[in-house]
Amino acid sequence: MTTPDLIKHLTDALAKQGGASTDYDLNKDIVLPAGRKLTPAAVLIAFRADTGNLILTKRSPRLKHHPGQIAFAGGKQDPQDADATAAALREAHEEIGLHPAQVQVMGALPSHETVTGYAITPVLAVVHGSFTPVPEVGEVSEVFEVPFAHVTNPALFRVEGRQWQGRRRQYYIVPYGSYYIWGATARILRALADRMT
């Protein structure tokens, strides 16, 4: 895929209509409490300009929350962050060594609410130039890439489920090789894939 093609695909996806998503989308029996307070957060959905590959991380197994899970670079929006985009860029720099000067921000998808009480803004971006990831050892055990065609094809997503808080919870997965991509990461990618059709 050429860089202009990648940029056109992402621009077209951002132009399409679509609402916010949640970790509860596939679980219609769950009623979310009114007036709940969500913590603002942001993730960087970063595609390499030269290959179109998506950059993902595997979280450290030592982390208290979501150890070993597949995730985008990102995290909580701090008070010093100007906005969600600034938070996503800062977190990507801290977690995988991606310098903001290499990142062309394309825009943001509608927010995603997680079961852990975060309102995540997914920021779409293209990474230009040479980039060798430097994982932050306390948070990231591995940085890897997934082809654009894999994460933007709705047919490659499946629904699985497990017991959670006394009930069966369903969620999207989009596995790639040995990587089990699921939960909020897969749901955000599914929202992007839906915009590619």
Short mmCIF file of C-alpha atoms in Angstrom, two decimals, residues 37-196:
data_model
loop_
_atom_site.label_atom_id
_atom_site.label_comp_id
_atom_site.label_asym_id
_atom_site.label_seq_id
_atom_site.Cartn_x
_atom_site.Cartn_y
_atom_site.Cartn_z
CA LYS A 37 -18.02 9.65 35.75
CA LEU A 38 -15.61 8.52 33.06
CA THR A 39 -11.88 9.26 33.05
CA PRO A 40 -10.66 10.82 29.78
CA ALA A 41 -8.02 8.80 27.94
CA ALA A 42 -6.60 8.54 24.43
CA VAL A 43 -4.88 5.94 22.26
CA LEU A 44 -2.84 6.31 19.10
CA ILE A 45 -3.95 4.11 16.21
CA ALA A 46 -0.68 4.47 14.36
CA PHE A 47 -0.10 3.05 10.88
CA ARG A 48 3.35 3.06 9.27
CA ALA A 49 3.45 5.18 6.12
CA ASP A 50 5.80 2.79 4.31
CA THR A 51 3.95 -0.49 4.94
CA GLY A 52 0.50 0.46 6.19
CA ASN A 53 1.07 -1.81 9.20
CA LEU A 54 -0.62 -0.99 12.48
CA ILE A 55 1.66 -0.60 15.51
CA LEU A 56 0.41 -2.41 18.62
CA THR A 57 1.86 -3.23 22.02
CA LYS A 58 1.73 -6.16 24.39
CA ARG A 59 1.36 -4.89 27.93
CA SER A 60 3.82 -5.98 30.58
CA PRO A 61 2.72 -9.06 32.54
CA ARG A 62 3.73 -7.17 35.71
CA LEU A 63 1.05 -4.49 35.33
CA LYS A 64 -1.83 -4.42 37.80
CA HIS A 65 -4.46 -3.70 35.11
CA HIS A 66 -4.76 -5.69 31.86
CA PRO A 67 -1.39 -7.47 32.17
CA GLY A 68 -0.20 -9.12 28.97
CA GLN A 69 -3.05 -7.78 26.86
CA ILE A 70 -2.70 -6.33 23.38
CA ALA A 71 -3.22 -2.57 23.29
CA PHE A 72 -2.59 0.63 21.41
CA ALA A 73 -0.02 3.01 22.82
CA GLY A 74 -2.00 5.40 24.99
CA GLY A 75 -3.41 6.09 28.40
CA LYS A 76 -5.09 8.54 30.72
CA GLN A 77 -5.30 12.19 29.68
CA ASP A 78 -3.23 14.21 32.14
CA PRO A 79 -4.02 17.79 33.24
CA GLN A 80 -1.02 19.12 31.29
CA ASP A 81 -2.28 17.56 28.03
CA ALA A 82 -3.89 20.18 25.79
CA ASP A 83 -6.38 17.62 24.46
CA ALA A 84 -6.85 13.94 23.66
CA THR A 85 -4.46 14.10 20.71
CA ALA A 86 -1.72 15.54 22.90
CA ALA A 87 -2.32 12.75 25.42
CA ALA A 88 -2.10 10.05 22.73
CA LEU A 89 1.13 11.51 21.33
CA ARG A 90 2.69 11.87 24.79
CA GLU A 91 1.79 8.33 25.77
CA ALA A 92 3.13 6.89 22.48
CA HIS A 93 6.40 8.72 23.05
CA GLU A 94 6.64 7.44 26.64
CA GLU A 95 5.56 3.86 25.94
CA ILE A 96 7.23 3.01 22.61
CA GLY A 97 9.61 5.90 21.87
CA LEU A 98 7.56 7.29 18.98
CA HIS A 99 8.54 10.94 18.53
CA PRO A 100 5.55 13.25 17.85
CA ALA A 101 7.45 14.89 14.96
CA GLN A 102 7.11 11.61 13.04
CA VAL A 103 3.36 11.45 13.49
CA GLN A 104 0.81 12.85 11.06
CA VAL A 105 -2.45 13.03 12.98
CA MET A 106 -5.41 12.33 10.69
CA GLY A 107 -8.23 12.87 13.19
CA ALA A 108 -10.16 11.06 15.89
CA LEU A 109 -12.86 8.41 15.92
CA PRO A 110 -15.84 8.72 18.27
CA SER A 111 -15.04 7.86 21.87
CA HIS A 112 -15.08 4.37 23.35
CA GLU A 113 -16.25 3.61 26.89
CA THR A 114 -14.51 0.79 28.72
CA VAL A 115 -15.70 -1.46 31.53
CA THR A 116 -12.96 0.10 33.66
CA GLY A 117 -14.55 3.57 33.48
CA TYR A 118 -12.50 5.29 30.78
CA ALA A 119 -13.73 7.38 27.85
CA ILE A 120 -11.06 6.67 25.23
CA THR A 121 -10.51 8.92 22.22
CA PRO A 122 -8.98 6.85 19.40
CA VAL A 123 -6.59 9.12 17.42
CA LEU A 124 -5.82 7.94 13.87
CA ALA A 125 -2.30 8.66 12.69
CA VAL A 126 0.37 7.88 10.10
CA VAL A 127 3.99 7.36 11.16
CA HIS A 128 6.57 8.73 8.70
CA GLY A 129 10.24 7.87 8.43
CA SER A 130 12.34 5.26 10.15
CA PHE A 131 11.02 4.16 13.52
CA THR A 132 12.56 1.57 15.82
CA PRO A 133 10.32 1.05 18.86
CA VAL A 134 11.81 1.45 22.33
CA PRO A 135 9.37 -0.24 24.74
CA GLU A 136 9.03 1.30 28.20
CA VAL A 137 9.98 -1.75 30.24
CA GLY A 138 7.58 -1.07 33.09
CA GLU A 139 4.55 -0.97 30.79
CA VAL A 140 5.31 -2.65 27.47
CA SER A 141 6.80 -6.10 26.96
CA GLU A 142 6.64 -6.07 23.16
CA VAL A 143 5.86 -3.83 20.18
CA PHE A 144 4.65 -5.56 17.02
CA GLU A 145 2.84 -4.81 13.76
CA VAL A 146 -0.30 -6.09 12.08
CA PRO A 147 -1.09 -5.58 8.38
CA PHE A 148 -3.64 -2.88 7.50
CA ALA A 149 -5.80 -5.40 5.60
CA HIS A 150 -6.10 -7.61 8.68
CA VAL A 151 -7.43 -4.99 11.10
CA THR A 152 -9.70 -3.22 8.60
CA ASN A 153 -11.61 -6.25 7.33
CA PRO A 154 -14.83 -6.81 9.34
CA ALA A 155 -14.96 -10.44 8.17
CA LEU A 156 -11.85 -11.24 10.23
CA PHE A 157 -13.50 -10.20 13.51
CA ARG A 158 -15.30 -12.77 15.66
CA VAL A 159 -17.35 -12.65 18.83
CA GLU A 160 -16.31 -14.63 21.89
CA GLY A 161 -17.39 -14.54 25.53
CA ARG A 162 -16.39 -15.28 29.09
CA GLN A 163 -17.79 -14.94 32.59
CA TRP A 164 -17.39 -11.45 34.03
CA GLN A 165 -18.92 -10.21 37.30
CA GLY A 166 -21.29 -13.16 37.47
CA ARG A 167 -22.59 -12.99 33.91
CA ARG A 168 -21.44 -13.93 30.45
CA ARG A 169 -19.87 -11.00 28.63
CA GLN A 170 -19.36 -11.05 24.86
CA TYR A 171 -16.65 -9.11 23.04
CA TYR A 172 -14.93 -8.81 19.67
CA ILE A 173 -11.65 -10.50 18.84
CA VAL A 174 -9.39 -10.17 15.80
CA PRO A 175 -6.53 -12.59 16.44
CA TYR A 176 -3.31 -12.30 14.47
CA GLY A 177 -0.87 -15.19 14.66
CA SER A 178 -0.06 -15.73 18.34
CA TYR A 179 -1.56 -12.36 19.31
CA TYR A 180 -5.03 -12.48 20.86
CA ILE A 181 -6.42 -9.02 20.12
CA TRP A 182 -9.65 -8.55 22.05
CA GLY A 183 -11.66 -6.25 24.32
CA ALA A 184 -11.47 -2.49 23.87
CA THR A 185 -8.63 -2.75 21.34
CA ALA A 186 -10.61 -5.10 19.10
CA ARG A 187 -13.83 -3.07 19.55
CA ILE A 188 -12.10 0.16 18.50
CA LEU A 189 -10.56 -1.62 15.51
CA ARG A 190 -13.97 -3.07 14.60
CA ALA A 191 -15.41 0.47 14.58
CA LEU A 192 -12.61 1.49 12.20
CA ALA A 193 -13.12 -1.62 10.03
CA ASP A 194 -16.85 -0.84 9.74
CA ARG A 195 -15.93 2.55 8.31
CA MET A 196 -13.73 0.91 5.67
#
